[in-house]
Short mmCIF file of C-alpha atoms (C1' of nucleotides) in Angstrom, two decimals:
data_model
loop_
_atom_site.label_atom_id
_atom_site.label_comp_id
_atom_site.label_asym_id
_atom_site.label_seq_id
_atom_site.Cartn_x
_atom_site.Cartn_y
_atom_site.Cartn_z
CA MET A 454 -0.27 0.25 0.05
CA PRO A 455 1.49 3.61 -0.90
CA ALA A 456 2.89 5.18 2.35
CA GLY A 457 0.11 7.78 3.58
CA ARG A 458 -2.86 6.79 2.43
CA THR A 459 -5.67 5.89 5.28
CA TYR A 460 -6.33 2.43 5.92
CA THR A 461 -9.20 0.95 5.19
CA ASP A 462 -11.42 -2.13 6.68
CA SER A 463 -10.41 -3.99 3.01
CA ASP A 464 -6.77 -3.76 4.27
CA ALA A 465 -7.03 -7.26 5.77
CA ALA A 466 -4.43 -7.99 7.87
CA HIS A 467 -4.46 -11.89 8.58
CA HIS A 468 -2.54 -13.15 11.20
CA ALA A 469 -3.39 -17.18 12.42
CA PRO A 470 -4.70 -17.38 16.09
CA PRO A 471 -2.13 -18.78 18.55
CA ALA A 472 -2.45 -22.43 20.24
CA LEU A 473 -3.16 -21.19 23.62
CA ASP A 474 -0.91 -24.05 25.03
CA GLN A 475 2.29 -22.76 23.24
CA LEU A 476 1.89 -19.04 24.42
CA ARG A 477 5.71 -18.13 26.19
CA ARG A 478 5.29 -15.45 28.23
CA LEU A 479 8.10 -12.82 27.47
CA PRO A 480 10.54 -12.75 30.38
CA ARG A 481 11.27 -9.35 32.50
CA GLN A 482 14.84 -9.19 30.44
CA PHE A 483 12.87 -8.18 27.80
CA TYR A 484 11.16 -4.92 29.18
CA GLY A 485 14.83 -4.02 30.91
CA GLN A 486 16.41 -3.59 27.77
CA PRO A 487 16.77 0.21 26.40
CA VAL A 488 12.99 1.85 25.96
CA LEU A 489 13.16 2.54 22.25
CA GLU A 490 14.85 -1.16 21.67
CA VAL A 491 11.60 -2.47 23.72
CA ALA A 492 9.13 -0.27 21.79
CA ARG A 493 10.77 -1.67 18.34
CA ALA A 494 10.71 -5.23 19.59
CA SER A 495 7.27 -5.24 20.70
CA VAL A 496 5.57 -4.68 17.27
CA GLY A 497 4.63 -8.47 16.27
CA LYS A 498 4.39 -9.35 19.41
CA LEU A 499 1.12 -11.25 21.49
CA LEU A 500 -0.87 -9.39 23.91
CA VAL A 501 -2.48 -11.74 25.79
CA HIS A 502 -5.36 -11.31 28.59
CA HIS A 503 -6.82 -14.52 29.92
CA ARG A 504 -9.88 -13.37 32.19
CA ARG A 505 -12.60 -15.65 33.70
CA GLY A 506 -11.90 -18.79 31.46
CA ARG A 507 -11.68 -16.67 28.69
CA THR A 508 -8.40 -15.81 26.79
CA LEU A 509 -7.89 -12.38 24.16
CA VAL A 510 -4.85 -12.57 21.79
CA GLY A 511 -3.89 -9.31 19.90
CA ARG A 512 -0.99 -9.06 18.13
CA ILE A 513 0.79 -5.56 18.69
CA VAL A 514 1.10 -3.57 15.31
CA GLU A 515 1.93 0.08 17.18
CA THR A 516 3.53 1.52 19.81
CA GLU A 517 5.34 4.56 21.05
CA ALA A 518 8.26 5.10 23.39
CA TYR A 519 7.91 7.37 26.35
CA ARG A 520 11.83 8.34 27.98
CA GLY A 521 11.49 10.42 30.88
CA PRO A 522 12.60 12.61 32.44
CA GLU A 523 14.44 14.04 29.79
CA ASP A 524 11.33 13.19 27.52
CA LEU A 525 8.87 16.19 27.65
CA ALA A 526 6.33 14.17 26.42
CA ALA A 527 6.79 11.63 28.94
CA HIS A 528 4.36 12.09 32.21
CA SER A 529 7.17 11.42 33.58
CA ALA A 530 8.66 14.54 32.58
CA GLY A 531 11.16 16.62 34.61
CA GLY A 532 11.44 13.77 37.55
CA ARG A 533 7.88 14.77 38.10
CA ARG A 534 6.50 11.61 40.14
CA THR A 535 2.84 11.36 41.41
CA PRO A 536 0.70 8.81 42.39
CA ARG A 537 -0.87 8.53 38.81
CA ASN A 538 2.70 7.65 37.38
CA GLU A 539 4.26 5.67 40.07
CA ALA A 540 4.35 2.63 37.76
CA MET A 541 6.98 4.16 35.61
CA TRP A 542 9.29 4.24 38.70
CA GLY A 543 9.30 0.66 39.34
CA PRO A 544 11.34 -2.20 38.09
CA PRO A 545 10.23 -2.82 33.86
CA GLY A 546 7.78 -5.65 33.38
CA HIS A 547 4.90 -3.78 34.83
CA ALA A 548 1.71 -2.22 33.62
CA TYR A 549 1.55 1.47 34.01
CA VAL A 550 -2.27 2.05 33.08
CA PHE A 551 -3.81 5.31 33.25
CA PHE A 552 -6.60 7.34 32.66
CA VAL A 553 -7.17 10.51 29.96
CA TYR A 554 -9.36 12.83 28.71
CA GLY A 555 -11.78 11.80 31.25
CA MET A 556 -13.49 9.08 29.38
CA HIS A 557 -10.06 6.78 28.15
CA TRP A 558 -7.68 4.38 29.31
CA HIS A 559 -4.03 3.78 28.18
CA LEU A 560 -1.94 0.55 28.29
CA ASN A 561 2.06 1.03 29.02
CA LEU A 562 5.10 -1.46 29.41
CA VAL A 563 7.39 -0.14 31.89
CA ALA A 564 11.09 -0.62 30.24
CA GLY A 565 14.32 -0.07 31.03
CA LEU A 566 16.25 0.04 34.56
CA ASP A 567 14.57 -0.03 38.01
CA GLY A 568 14.20 3.17 38.46
CA GLU A 569 14.16 4.75 35.10
CA PRO A 570 10.78 6.35 34.53
CA HIS A 571 10.00 5.21 30.96
CA ALA A 572 7.41 3.30 29.17
CA VAL A 573 5.82 1.90 25.90
CA LEU A 574 2.42 2.72 25.26
CA ILE A 575 0.35 0.39 23.00
CA ARG A 576 -1.80 2.02 20.46
CA GLY A 577 -2.98 -0.83 17.96
CA VAL A 578 -3.31 -4.64 18.04
CA GLU A 579 -4.55 -6.33 15.17
CA PRO A 580 -7.27 -8.92 17.27
CA LEU A 581 -6.52 -12.67 16.82
CA LEU A 582 -8.88 -14.31 19.50
CA GLY A 583 -11.48 -13.26 21.60
CA VAL A 584 -12.85 -11.35 18.78
CA GLU A 585 -16.82 -11.67 19.10
CA LEU A 586 -16.06 -10.60 22.95
CA MET A 587 -14.45 -7.96 21.65
CA ALA A 588 -16.70 -7.00 19.09
CA ARG A 589 -19.24 -6.98 22.17
CA ARG A 590 -17.25 -4.49 24.77
CA ARG A 591 -16.64 -2.36 21.91
CA LYS A 592 -20.35 -2.57 20.19
CA MET A 593 -19.45 -2.98 16.98
CA THR A 594 -19.32 -6.02 14.30
CA ALA A 595 -16.18 -7.72 14.59
CA ASP A 596 -14.75 -6.68 11.29
CA ARG A 597 -14.30 -3.32 11.94
CA ARG A 598 -10.74 -1.90 12.27
CA GLU A 599 -12.02 0.43 14.53
CA LEU A 600 -12.21 -2.66 17.31
CA THR A 601 -8.63 -2.13 18.22
CA ASN A 602 -6.68 0.64 16.22
CA GLY A 603 -6.09 2.99 19.12
CA PRO A 604 -4.50 2.83 22.43
CA GLY A 605 -7.72 3.49 23.92
CA LYS A 606 -10.02 1.27 21.64
CA LEU A 607 -7.76 -1.23 22.33
CA CYS A 608 -8.51 -0.68 26.53
CA VAL A 609 -12.16 -1.47 25.93
CA ALA A 610 -11.91 -4.63 23.91
CA PHE A 611 -9.54 -5.94 26.07
CA GLY A 612 -10.96 -5.01 29.56
CA ILE A 613 -8.07 -3.10 30.58
CA ASP A 614 -8.36 0.03 33.65
CA ARG A 615 -7.04 0.86 36.87
CA ARG A 616 -7.15 -2.70 37.89
CA HIS A 617 -4.16 -3.28 35.90
CA ASP A 618 -2.29 -0.33 36.75
CA GLY A 619 1.13 -1.77 37.83
CA VAL A 620 0.72 -5.61 37.47
CA ASP A 621 3.44 -7.58 36.82
CA LEU A 622 3.44 -8.76 33.30
CA THR A 623 6.18 -11.60 33.79
CA GLY A 624 4.68 -13.45 37.06
CA SER A 625 1.13 -14.85 37.28
CA SER A 626 -1.26 -12.07 35.99
CA GLY A 627 -3.25 -12.84 33.45
CA LEU A 628 -1.89 -10.20 31.49
CA TYR A 629 1.08 -10.29 29.71
CA LEU A 630 3.08 -10.22 26.61
CA ALA A 631 4.29 -13.49 24.04
CA ASP A 632 6.81 -14.06 22.19
CA ALA A 633 5.87 -14.25 18.34
CA PRO A 634 8.43 -13.99 15.27
CA ALA A 635 9.34 -10.82 14.54
CA THR A 636 8.01 -7.99 11.81
CA ARG A 637 8.92 -5.41 9.64
CA VAL A 638 9.03 -2.12 11.72
CA VAL A 639 8.80 1.42 10.91
CA THR A 640 9.31 4.46 12.59
CA ALA A 641 7.04 7.58 12.75
CA ARG A 642 6.60 10.56 15.01
CA ARG A 643 4.67 10.41 18.31
CA VAL A 644 0.99 11.29 18.34
CA GLY A 645 -1.34 13.79 20.37
CA ILE A 646 1.99 15.08 22.46
CA ASP A 647 2.60 18.77 20.36
CA TYR A 648 2.86 20.55 23.12
CA ALA A 649 5.91 18.66 24.09
CA GLY A 650 7.81 21.06 21.32
CA ALA A 651 11.44 19.32 19.90
CA TRP A 652 10.27 16.43 21.85
CA ALA A 653 7.48 16.07 19.35
CA LYS A 654 9.31 15.55 16.49
CA ARG A 655 11.21 12.48 17.46
CA ARG A 656 10.24 9.25 15.49
CA TRP A 657 9.67 7.41 18.51
CA ARG A 658 6.38 6.00 17.50
CA PHE A 659 7.02 2.34 15.83
CA LEU A 660 4.77 0.52 13.69
CA GLU A 661 4.31 -2.41 11.13
CA PRO A 662 3.38 -0.59 7.98
CA GLY A 663 0.04 -0.97 6.04
CA ASN A 664 -1.48 -2.95 8.81
CA ARG A 665 -4.77 -1.78 8.94
CA TYR A 666 -5.17 -1.83 13.09
CA VAL A 667 -2.05 1.21 12.99
CA SER A 668 -4.02 3.96 14.51
CA ARG A 669 -2.92 6.34 11.62
CA PRO A 670 -0.66 5.95 8.72
CA PRO A 671 3.08 7.10 9.41
CA GLU A 672 3.65 10.08 7.26
CA GLY A 673 5.83 10.86 3.97
CA ARG A 674 8.36 8.13 3.58
CA LEU A 675 8.31 5.03 5.00
CA ARG A 676 11.89 4.72 7.70
CA GLY A 677 12.71 1.83 9.03
CA ALA A 678 13.20 0.40 12.67
"C1'" DA B 702 -10.90 25.24 46.52
"C1'" DG B 703 -10.42 26.01 42.09
"C1'" DG B 704 -9.04 25.62 37.63
"C1'" DA B 705 -6.73 23.55 33.37
"C1'" DA B 706 -5.12 20.56 30.82
"C1'" DG B 707 -4.82 15.86 28.92
"C1'" DA B 708 -0.11 10.29 25.31
"C1'" DT B 709 -8.70 9.79 22.80
"C1'" DC B 710 -12.47 9.25 20.56
"C1'" DC B 711 -17.29 9.88 18.14
"C1'" DG B 712 -20.48 11.56 15.72
"C1'" DC B 713 -21.56 15.49 12.35
"C1'" DT B 714 -20.97 18.37 8.47
"C1'" DG C 191 -11.79 18.19 9.61
"C1'" DC C 192 -13.89 20.07 13.46
"C1'" DG C 193 -15.93 20.73 18.11
"C1'" DG C 194 -17.85 18.09 22.29
"C1'" DA C 195 -17.64 14.88 25.40
"C1'" DT C 196 -15.66 13.77 29.99
"C1'" DC C 197 -13.59 14.00 34.62
"C1'" DT C 198 -9.17 12.36 37.14
"C1'" DT C 199 -4.97 14.37 38.47
"C1'" DC C 200 -1.92 17.99 39.58
"C1'" DC C 201 -0.60 22.86 40.25
"C1'" DT C 202 -1.80 27.28 41.92
"C1'" DG C 203 -2.74 30.35 45.07
#
DNA sequence: AGGAAGATCCGCT
DNA sequence: GCGGATCTTCCTG
C-alpha cells in the first residue's frame, strides 16, 4: 500500500490465532532493554489477557516510547513523580495504566532499568482470539478495524482499566506479552503530544507498515526502525 | 478550593 | 476536518 494513505477495512491483516498451549510469556529481560528497543521489539509480539476463563489475544502493531525524565512528552517529564505515574519508576515488566480525557484508559509497558521512568504505550493491536467478546465491548461488528486501532479502543476491547495499573506482566497475572516472530517495523512521529516542543519530532512511534490496525499511517516516506 | 489540561474518541458536516 | 464529551489528576494560590 502507498505511504500516507489512510487504512481501510479492506486492508485485511490476517495472522493465524495462536495455539493457547504454546503462548510463551516474555521474561523481565525483554522489558529491561532500553525503552526504544522495547518499543521496537514489541511490534509483532502478542498481547494476552486471560480473565474469567476466557482468553483474548492481539498482535501488537503500533507502539510509542516515552523516555522520562528528559522526554517532555512523558508523564515522568522533569522527574515529576506522582501517585498516578508511580508505576513508571518501578521495575521493568510491569503495566502502567492511566486515565485521560475523562474517559479513556491507556496501557503502557514499563521499560528500562529499575528507577528509570520509561514506558511503551500500546497504540494498536490486530485481534487474533476472542474477537467476538472484543466486538461486544466495543459495540460494533468484529470485522471493523476500529475495534482495536487506538490506545483507548484496545483497552475497551481487552477490558483493561485501573485494576491493571502496576500489574507485573512477568509474574502470574492474566495480562502479559507472549513471544512471536519478528516483523517489519518502521518509525514515525508520536501522536497527540504537540505540547512537547522538539520532543514531539522524535520518531519514537513504531509500527508495522500497512497493517490496518495501526491508528494512523505514518507521514511521508517509510523509514525503517 | 478552584481551575486547567489531557499520550482520545465519536459523530456530524 | 472539527468540536464536544467527560473527569481525574495535579498545580496554584
